[in-house]
PDB file of C-alpha atoms in Angstrom:
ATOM      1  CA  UNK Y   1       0.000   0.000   0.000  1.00 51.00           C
ATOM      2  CA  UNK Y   2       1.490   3.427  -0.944  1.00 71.00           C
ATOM      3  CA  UNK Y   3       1.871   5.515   1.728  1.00 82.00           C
ATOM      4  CA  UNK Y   4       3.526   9.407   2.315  1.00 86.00           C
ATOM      5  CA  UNK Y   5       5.616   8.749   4.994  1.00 88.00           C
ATOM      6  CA  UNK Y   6       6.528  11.257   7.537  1.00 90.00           C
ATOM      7  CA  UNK Y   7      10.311  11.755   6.104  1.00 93.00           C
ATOM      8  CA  UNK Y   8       8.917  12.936   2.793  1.00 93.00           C
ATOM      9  CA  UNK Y   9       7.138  15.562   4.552  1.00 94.00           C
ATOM     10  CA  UNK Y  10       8.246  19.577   3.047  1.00 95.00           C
ATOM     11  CA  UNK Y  11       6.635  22.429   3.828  1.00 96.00           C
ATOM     12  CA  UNK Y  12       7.358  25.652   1.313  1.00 95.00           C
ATOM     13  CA  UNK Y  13       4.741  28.868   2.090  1.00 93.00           C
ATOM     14  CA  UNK Y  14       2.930  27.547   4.623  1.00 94.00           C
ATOM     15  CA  UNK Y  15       2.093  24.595   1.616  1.00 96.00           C
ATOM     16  CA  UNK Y  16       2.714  20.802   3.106  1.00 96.00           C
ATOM     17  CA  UNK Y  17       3.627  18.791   0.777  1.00 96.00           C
ATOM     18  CA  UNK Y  18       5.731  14.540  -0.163  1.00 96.00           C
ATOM     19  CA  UNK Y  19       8.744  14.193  -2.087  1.00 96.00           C
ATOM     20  CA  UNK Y  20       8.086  11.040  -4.088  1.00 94.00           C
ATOM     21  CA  UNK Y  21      11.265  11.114  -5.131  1.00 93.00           C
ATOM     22  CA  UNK Y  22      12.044  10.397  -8.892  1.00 96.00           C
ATOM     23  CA  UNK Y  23      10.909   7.441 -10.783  1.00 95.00           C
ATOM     24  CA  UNK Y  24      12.126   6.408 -14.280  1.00 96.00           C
ATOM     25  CA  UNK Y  25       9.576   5.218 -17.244  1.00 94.00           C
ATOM     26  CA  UNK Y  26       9.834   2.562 -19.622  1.00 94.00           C
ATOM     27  CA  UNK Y  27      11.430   5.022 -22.168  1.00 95.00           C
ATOM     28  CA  UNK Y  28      14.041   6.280 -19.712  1.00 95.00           C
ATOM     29  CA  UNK Y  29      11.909   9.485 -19.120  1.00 96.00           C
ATOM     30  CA  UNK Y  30      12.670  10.429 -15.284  1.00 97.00           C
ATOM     31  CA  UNK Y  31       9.876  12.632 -13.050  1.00 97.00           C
ATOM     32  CA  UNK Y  32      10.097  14.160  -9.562  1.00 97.00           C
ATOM     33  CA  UNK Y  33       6.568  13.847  -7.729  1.00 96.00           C
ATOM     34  CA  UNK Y  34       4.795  16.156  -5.451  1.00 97.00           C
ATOM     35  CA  UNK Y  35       2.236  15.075  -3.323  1.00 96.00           C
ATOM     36  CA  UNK Y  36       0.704  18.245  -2.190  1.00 97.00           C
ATOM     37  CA  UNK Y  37      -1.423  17.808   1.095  1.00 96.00           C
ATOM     38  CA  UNK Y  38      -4.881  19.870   1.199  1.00 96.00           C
ATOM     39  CA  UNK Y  39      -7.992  20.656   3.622  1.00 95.00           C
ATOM     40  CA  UNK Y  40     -10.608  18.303   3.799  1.00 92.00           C
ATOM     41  CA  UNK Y  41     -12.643  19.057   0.272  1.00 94.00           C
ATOM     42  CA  UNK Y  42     -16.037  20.063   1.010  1.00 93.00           C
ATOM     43  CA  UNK Y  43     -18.924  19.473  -1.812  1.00 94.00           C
ATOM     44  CA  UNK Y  44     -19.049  22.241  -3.935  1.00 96.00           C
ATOM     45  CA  UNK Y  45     -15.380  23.725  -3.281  1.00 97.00           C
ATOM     46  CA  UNK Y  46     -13.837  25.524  -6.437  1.00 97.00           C
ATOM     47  CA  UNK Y  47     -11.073  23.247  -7.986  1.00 97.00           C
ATOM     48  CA  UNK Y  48      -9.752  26.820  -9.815  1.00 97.00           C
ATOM     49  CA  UNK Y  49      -9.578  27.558  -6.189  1.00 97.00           C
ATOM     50  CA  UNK Y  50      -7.531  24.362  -4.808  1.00 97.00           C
ATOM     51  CA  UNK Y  51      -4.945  24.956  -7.318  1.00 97.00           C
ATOM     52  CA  UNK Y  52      -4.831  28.570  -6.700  1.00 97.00           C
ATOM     53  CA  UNK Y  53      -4.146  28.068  -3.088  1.00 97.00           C
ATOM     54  CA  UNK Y  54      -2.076  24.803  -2.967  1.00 97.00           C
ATOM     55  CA  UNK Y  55      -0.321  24.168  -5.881  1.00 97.00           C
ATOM     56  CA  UNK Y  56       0.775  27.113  -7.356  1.00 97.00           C
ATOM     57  CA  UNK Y  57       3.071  27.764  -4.980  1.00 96.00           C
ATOM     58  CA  UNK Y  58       5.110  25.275  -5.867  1.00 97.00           C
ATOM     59  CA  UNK Y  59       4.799  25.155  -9.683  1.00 97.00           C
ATOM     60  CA  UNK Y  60       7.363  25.450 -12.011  1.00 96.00           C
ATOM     61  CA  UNK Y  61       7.227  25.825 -15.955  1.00 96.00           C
ATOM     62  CA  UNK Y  62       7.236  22.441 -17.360  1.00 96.00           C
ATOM     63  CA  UNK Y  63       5.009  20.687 -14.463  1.00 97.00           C
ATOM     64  CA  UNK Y  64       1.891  19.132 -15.045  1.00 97.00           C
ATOM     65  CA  UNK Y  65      -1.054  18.152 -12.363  1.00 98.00           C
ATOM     66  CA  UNK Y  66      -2.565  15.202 -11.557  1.00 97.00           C
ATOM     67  CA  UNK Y  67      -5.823  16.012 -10.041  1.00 97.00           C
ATOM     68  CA  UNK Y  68      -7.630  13.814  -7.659  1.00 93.00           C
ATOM     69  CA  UNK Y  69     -10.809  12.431  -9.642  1.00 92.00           C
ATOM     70  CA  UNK Y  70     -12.427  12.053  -6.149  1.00 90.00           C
ATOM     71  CA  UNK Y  71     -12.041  15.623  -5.044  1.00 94.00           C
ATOM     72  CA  UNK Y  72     -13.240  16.662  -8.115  1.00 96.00           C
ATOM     73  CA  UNK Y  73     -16.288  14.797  -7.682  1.00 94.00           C
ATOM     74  CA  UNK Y  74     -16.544  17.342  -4.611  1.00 95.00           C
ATOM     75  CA  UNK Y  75     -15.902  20.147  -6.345  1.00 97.00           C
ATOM     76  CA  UNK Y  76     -18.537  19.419  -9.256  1.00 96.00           C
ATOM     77  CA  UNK Y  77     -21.459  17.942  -6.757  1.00 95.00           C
ATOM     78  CA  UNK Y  78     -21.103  14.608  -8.321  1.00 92.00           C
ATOM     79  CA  UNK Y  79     -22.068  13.010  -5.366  1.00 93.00           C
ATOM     80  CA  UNK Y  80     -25.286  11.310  -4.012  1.00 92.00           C
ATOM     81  CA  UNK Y  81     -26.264  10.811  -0.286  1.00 92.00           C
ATOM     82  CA  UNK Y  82     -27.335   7.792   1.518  1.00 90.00           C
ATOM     83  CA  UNK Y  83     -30.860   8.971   2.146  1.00 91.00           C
ATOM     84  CA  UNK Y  84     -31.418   9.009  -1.655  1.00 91.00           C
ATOM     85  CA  UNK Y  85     -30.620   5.457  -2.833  1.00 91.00           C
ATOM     86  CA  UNK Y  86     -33.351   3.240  -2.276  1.00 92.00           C
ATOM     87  CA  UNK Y  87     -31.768  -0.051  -2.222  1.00 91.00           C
ATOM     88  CA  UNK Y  88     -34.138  -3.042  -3.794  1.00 91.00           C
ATOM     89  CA  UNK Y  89     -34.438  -6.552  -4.039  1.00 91.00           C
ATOM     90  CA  UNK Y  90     -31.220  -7.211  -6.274  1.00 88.00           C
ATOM     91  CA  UNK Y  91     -28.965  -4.992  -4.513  1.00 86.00           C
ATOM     92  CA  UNK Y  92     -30.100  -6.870  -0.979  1.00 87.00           C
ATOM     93  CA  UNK Y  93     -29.902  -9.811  -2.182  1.00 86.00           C
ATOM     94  CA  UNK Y  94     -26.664  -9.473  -4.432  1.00 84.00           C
ATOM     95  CA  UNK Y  95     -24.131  -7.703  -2.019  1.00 80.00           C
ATOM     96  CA  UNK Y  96     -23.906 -10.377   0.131  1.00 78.00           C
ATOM     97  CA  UNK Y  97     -21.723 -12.643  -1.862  1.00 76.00           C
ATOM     98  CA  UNK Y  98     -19.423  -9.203  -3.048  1.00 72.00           C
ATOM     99  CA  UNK Y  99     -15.978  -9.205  -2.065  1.00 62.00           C
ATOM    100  CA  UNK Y 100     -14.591  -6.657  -0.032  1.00 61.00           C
ATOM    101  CA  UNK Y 101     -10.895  -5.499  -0.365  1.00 56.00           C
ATOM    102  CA  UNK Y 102      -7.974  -3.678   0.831  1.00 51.00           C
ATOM    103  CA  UNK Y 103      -8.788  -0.141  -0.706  1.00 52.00           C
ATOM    104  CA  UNK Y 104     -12.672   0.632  -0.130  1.00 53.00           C
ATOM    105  CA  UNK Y 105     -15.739  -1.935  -0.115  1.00 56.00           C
ATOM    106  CA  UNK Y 106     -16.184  -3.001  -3.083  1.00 67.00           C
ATOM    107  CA  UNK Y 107     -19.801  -3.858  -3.660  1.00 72.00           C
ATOM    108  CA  UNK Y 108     -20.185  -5.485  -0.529  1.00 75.00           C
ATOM    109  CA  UNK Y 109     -23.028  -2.357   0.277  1.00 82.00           C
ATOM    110  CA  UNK Y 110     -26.522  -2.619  -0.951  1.00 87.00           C
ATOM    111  CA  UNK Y 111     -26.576   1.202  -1.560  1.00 89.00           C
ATOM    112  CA  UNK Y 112     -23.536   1.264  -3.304  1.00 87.00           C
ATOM    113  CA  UNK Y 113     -24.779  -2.045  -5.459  1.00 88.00           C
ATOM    114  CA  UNK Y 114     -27.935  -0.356  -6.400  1.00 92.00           C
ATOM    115  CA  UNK Y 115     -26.114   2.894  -7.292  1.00 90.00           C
ATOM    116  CA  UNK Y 116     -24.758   0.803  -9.582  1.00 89.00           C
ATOM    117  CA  UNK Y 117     -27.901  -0.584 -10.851  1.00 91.00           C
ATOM    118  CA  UNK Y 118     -28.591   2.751 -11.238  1.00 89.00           C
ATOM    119  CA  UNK Y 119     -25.851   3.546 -13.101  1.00 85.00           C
ATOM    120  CA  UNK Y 120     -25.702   0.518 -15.537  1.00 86.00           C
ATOM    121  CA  UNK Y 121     -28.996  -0.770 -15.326  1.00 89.00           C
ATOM    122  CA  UNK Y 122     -29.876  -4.237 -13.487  1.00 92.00           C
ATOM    123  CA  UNK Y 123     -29.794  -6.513 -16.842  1.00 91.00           C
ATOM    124  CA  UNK Y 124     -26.011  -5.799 -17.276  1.00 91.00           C
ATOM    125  CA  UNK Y 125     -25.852  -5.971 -13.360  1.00 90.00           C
ATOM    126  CA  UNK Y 126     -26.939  -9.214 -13.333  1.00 90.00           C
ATOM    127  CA  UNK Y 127     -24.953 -10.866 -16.357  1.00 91.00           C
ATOM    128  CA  UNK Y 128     -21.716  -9.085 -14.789  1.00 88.00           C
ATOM    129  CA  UNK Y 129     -22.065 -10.724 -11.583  1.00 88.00           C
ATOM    130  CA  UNK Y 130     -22.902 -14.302 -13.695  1.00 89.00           C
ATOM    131  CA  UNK Y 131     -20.298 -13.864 -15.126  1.00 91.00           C
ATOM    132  CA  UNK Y 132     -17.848 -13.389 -11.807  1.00 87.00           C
ATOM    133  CA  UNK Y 133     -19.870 -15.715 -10.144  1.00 87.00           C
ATOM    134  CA  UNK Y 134     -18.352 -18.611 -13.136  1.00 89.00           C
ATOM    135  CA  UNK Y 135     -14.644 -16.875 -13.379  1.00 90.00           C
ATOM    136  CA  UNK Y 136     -13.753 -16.533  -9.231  1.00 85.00           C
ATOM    137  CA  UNK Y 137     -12.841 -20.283  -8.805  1.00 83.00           C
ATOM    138  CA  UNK Y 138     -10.724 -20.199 -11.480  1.00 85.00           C
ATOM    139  CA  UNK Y 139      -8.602 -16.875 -10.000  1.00 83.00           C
ATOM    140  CA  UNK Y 140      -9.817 -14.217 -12.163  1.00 84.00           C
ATOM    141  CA  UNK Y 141     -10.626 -11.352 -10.681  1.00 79.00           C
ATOM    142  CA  UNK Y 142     -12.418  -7.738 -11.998  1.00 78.00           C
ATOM    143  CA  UNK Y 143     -14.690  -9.265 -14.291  1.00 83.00           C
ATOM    144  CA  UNK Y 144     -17.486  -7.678 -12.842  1.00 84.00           C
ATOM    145  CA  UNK Y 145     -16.067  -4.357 -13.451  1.00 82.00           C
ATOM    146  CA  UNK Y 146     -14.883  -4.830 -16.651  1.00 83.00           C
ATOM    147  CA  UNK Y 147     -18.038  -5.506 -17.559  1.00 86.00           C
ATOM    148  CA  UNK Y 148     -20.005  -3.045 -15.863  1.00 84.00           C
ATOM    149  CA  UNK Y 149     -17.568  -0.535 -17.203  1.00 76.00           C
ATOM    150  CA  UNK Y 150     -14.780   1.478 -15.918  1.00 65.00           C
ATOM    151  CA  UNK Y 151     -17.358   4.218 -14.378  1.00 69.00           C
ATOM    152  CA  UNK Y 152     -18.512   1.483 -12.072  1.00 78.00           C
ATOM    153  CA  UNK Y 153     -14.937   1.127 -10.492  1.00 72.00           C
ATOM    154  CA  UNK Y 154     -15.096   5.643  -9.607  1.00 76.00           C
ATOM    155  CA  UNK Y 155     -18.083   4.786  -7.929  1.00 82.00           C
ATOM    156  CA  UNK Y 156     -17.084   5.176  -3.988  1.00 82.00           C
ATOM    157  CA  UNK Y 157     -18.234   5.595  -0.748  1.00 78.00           C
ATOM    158  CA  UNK Y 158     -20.702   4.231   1.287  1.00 82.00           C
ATOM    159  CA  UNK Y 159     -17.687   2.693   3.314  1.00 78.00           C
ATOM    160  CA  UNK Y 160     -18.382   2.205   7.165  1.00 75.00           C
ATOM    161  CA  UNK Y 161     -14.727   2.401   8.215  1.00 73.00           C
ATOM    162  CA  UNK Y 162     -13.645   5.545   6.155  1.00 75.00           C
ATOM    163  CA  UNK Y 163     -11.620   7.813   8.705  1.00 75.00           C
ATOM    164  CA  UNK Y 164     -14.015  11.034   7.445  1.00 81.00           C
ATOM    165  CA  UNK Y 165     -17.366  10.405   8.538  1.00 81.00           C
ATOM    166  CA  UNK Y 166     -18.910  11.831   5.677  1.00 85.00           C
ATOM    167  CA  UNK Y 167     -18.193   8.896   3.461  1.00 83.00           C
ATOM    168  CA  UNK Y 168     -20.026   7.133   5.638  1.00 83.00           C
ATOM    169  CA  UNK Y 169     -23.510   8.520   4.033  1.00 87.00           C
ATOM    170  CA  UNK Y 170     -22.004   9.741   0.855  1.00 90.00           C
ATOM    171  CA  UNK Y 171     -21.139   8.116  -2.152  1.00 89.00           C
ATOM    172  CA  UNK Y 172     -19.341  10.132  -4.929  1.00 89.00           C
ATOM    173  CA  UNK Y 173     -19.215   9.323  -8.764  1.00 89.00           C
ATOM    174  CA  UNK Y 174     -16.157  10.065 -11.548  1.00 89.00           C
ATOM    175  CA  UNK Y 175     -17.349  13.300 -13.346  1.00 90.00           C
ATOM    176  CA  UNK Y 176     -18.512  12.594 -16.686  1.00 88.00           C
ATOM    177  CA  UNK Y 177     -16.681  15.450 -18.209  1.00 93.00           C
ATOM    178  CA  UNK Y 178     -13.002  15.308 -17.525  1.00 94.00           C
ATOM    179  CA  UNK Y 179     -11.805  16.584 -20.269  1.00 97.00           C
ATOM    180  CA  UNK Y 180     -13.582  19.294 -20.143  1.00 97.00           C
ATOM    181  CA  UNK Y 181     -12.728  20.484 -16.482  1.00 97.00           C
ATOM    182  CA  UNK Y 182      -9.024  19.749 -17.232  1.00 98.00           C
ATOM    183  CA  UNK Y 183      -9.173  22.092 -20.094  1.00 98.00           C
ATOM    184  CA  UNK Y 184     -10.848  24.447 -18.097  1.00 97.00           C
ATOM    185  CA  UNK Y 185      -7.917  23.980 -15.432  1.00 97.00           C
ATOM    186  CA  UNK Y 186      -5.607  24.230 -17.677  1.00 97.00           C
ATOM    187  CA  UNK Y 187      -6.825  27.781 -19.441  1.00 97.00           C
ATOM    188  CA  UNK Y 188      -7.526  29.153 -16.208  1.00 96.00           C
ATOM    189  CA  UNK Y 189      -4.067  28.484 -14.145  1.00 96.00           C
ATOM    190  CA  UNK Y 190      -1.676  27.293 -17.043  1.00 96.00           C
ATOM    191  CA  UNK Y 191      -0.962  24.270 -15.728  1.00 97.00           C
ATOM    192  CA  UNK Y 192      -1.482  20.730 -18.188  1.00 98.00           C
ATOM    193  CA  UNK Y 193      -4.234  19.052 -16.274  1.00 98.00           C
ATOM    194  CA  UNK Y 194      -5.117  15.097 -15.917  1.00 97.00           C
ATOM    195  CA  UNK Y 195      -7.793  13.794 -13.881  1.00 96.00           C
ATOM    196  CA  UNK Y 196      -7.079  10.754 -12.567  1.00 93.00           C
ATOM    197  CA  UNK Y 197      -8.716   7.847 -10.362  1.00 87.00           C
ATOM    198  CA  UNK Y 198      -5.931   6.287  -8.760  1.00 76.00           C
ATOM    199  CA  UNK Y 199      -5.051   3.906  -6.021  1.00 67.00           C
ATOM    200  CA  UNK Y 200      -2.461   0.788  -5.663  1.00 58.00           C
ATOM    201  CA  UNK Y 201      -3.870  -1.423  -7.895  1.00 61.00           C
ATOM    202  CA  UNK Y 202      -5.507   1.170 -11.257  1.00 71.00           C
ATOM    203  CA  UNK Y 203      -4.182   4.345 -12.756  1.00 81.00           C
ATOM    204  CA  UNK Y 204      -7.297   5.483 -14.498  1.00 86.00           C
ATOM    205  CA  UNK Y 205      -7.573   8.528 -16.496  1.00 92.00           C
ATOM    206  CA  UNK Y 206     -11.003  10.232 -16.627  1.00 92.00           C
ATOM    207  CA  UNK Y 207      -9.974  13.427 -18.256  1.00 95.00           C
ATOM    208  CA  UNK Y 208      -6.983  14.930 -19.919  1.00 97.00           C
ATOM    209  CA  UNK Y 209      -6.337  18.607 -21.158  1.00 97.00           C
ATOM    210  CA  UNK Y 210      -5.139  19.047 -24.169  1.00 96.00           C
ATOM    211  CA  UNK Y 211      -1.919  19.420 -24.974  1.00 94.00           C
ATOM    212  CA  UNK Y 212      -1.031  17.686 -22.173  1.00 97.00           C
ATOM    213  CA  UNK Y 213       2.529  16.797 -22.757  1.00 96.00           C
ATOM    214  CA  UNK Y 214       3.271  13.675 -21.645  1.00 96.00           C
ATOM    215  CA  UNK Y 215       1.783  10.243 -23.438  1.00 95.00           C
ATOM    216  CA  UNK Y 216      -0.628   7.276 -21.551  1.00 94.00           C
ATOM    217  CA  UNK Y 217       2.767   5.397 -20.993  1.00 95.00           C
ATOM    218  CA  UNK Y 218       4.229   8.668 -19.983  1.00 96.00           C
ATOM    219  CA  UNK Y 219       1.774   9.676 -17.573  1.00 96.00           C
ATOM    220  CA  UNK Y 220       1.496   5.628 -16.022  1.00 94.00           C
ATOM    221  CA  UNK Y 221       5.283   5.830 -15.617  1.00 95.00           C
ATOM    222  CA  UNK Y 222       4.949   8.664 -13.643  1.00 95.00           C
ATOM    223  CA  UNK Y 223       1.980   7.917 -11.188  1.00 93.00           C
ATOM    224  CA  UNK Y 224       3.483   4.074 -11.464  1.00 89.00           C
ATOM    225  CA  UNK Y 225       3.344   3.919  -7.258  1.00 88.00           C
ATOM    226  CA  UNK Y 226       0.410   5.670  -6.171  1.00 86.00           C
ATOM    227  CA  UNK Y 227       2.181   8.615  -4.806  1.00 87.00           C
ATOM    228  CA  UNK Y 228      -1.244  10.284  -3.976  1.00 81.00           C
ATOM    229  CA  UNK Y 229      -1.279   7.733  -1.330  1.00 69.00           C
ATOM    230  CA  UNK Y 230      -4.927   7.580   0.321  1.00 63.00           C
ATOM    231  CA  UNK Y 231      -7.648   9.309   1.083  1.00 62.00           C
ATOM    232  CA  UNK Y 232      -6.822   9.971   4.846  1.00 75.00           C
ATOM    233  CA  UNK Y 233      -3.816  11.433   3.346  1.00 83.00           C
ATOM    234  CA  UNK Y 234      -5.264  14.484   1.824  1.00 91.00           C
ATOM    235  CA  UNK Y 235      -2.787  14.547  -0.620  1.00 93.00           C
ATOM    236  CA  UNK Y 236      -4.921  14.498  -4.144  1.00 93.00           C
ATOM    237  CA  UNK Y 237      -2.999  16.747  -5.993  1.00 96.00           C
ATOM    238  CA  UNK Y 238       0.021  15.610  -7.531  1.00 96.00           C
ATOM    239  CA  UNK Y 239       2.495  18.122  -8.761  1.00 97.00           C
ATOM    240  CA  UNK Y 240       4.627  15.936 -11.852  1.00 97.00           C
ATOM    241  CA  UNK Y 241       8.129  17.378 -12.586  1.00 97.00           C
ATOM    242  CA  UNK Y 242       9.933  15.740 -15.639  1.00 97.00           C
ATOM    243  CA  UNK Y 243      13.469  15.836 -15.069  1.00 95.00           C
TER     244      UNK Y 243
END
């Protein structure tokens, strides 16, 4: 599990933030990383503001952001409280026999399952988890989100033993639009924008500016161990430095 540990710590204008240290890609391409530490996000927050206030600072020409696709969920209202998920039969019935894993809790919710239903609609619900149902005794694992989608796996929340109580009631979904916020971003403070929805086991990119100068091997290379750590962290936005 990737963590920011305490010796990483820097602190530059009242701005805490991780040296990642440098990692080098496939292509001999070598990056400095920034994990920049920020206030707990509040729904509705101004992203233009986040990177205003915490990563500006420390920018330098030739950086590019990685922006937390979770935080921007926040900032956009993409987000949907217990209270308003009705959970029915399927989702009752089905999240019983879910797994639940090192990260978050999987589908092992019934509101999170039927925000999925929701989300994908119940036939492909049901022929995803057939499908995972037949493949699990044979070791393969993810085939009910490949199926489902890749939205399915930015669907989060719900989790009892988040350290923020909030995420206790709320559940908070990828923005459908990344592109279009990172170009937004990215005319507004100058820095190349990706949105990204990563933890220790996916690097997934929901939105891209354009422009953005480095390539999808590029960008994995960089981000290739986590170094936005986890949510407890605070640290969702990622300052990239090619050397």
């Amino acid at each position: 599990m990737s963590k920011n540990l305490e010796e990483q710590r820097r602190v530059y204008e009242g701005i805490t933030y991780f040296d990642r240290g440098t990692v080098t890609g496939e292509d001999g391409k070598r990056y400095d990383r920034f994990a920049i530490q920020t206030h707990f996000v509040q729904v509705g927050e101004s992203q233009f503001d986040l990177v205003a206030k915490y990563v500006m600072p420390l920018y330098r020409p030739g950086d590019c952001l990685s922006f937390g696709a979770k935080v921007m969920a926040m900032c956009t209202s993409n987000v949907y409280k217990r209270e308003e998920i009705k959970p029915g039969f399927f989702a009752n019935l089905m999240w019983r026999f879910a797994g639940v894993n090192s990260t978050g809790i999987g589908m092992h919710e019934p509101h999170k399952l039927q925000l999925v239903i929701n989300e994908c609609g119940l036939p492909r619900v049901l022929f995803a988890a057939f499908l995972s149902a037949v493949t699990k005794p044979f070791g393969v694992k993810g085939v009910f989100y490949k199926v489902c989608g890749r939205g399915v796996a930015g669907i989060d929340g719900f989790y009892d033993r988040s350290d923020f109580d909030i995420y206790k009631d709320l559940a908070l979904v990828n923005p459908p639009n990344g592109d279009e916020l990172c170009n937004e971003l990215y005319e507004k403070t100058g820095i190349p924008t990706v949105l990204m929805d990563a933890n220790d086991f996916d690097r997934n990119v929901i939105g891209i500016c354009e422009g953005f100068p480095l390539n999808e091997q590029q960008l994995q290379d960089s981000m290739q161990d986590n170094p936005s750590g986890q949510g407890a962290e605070l640290t969702p936005l990622i300052l990239i430095r090619p050397l």
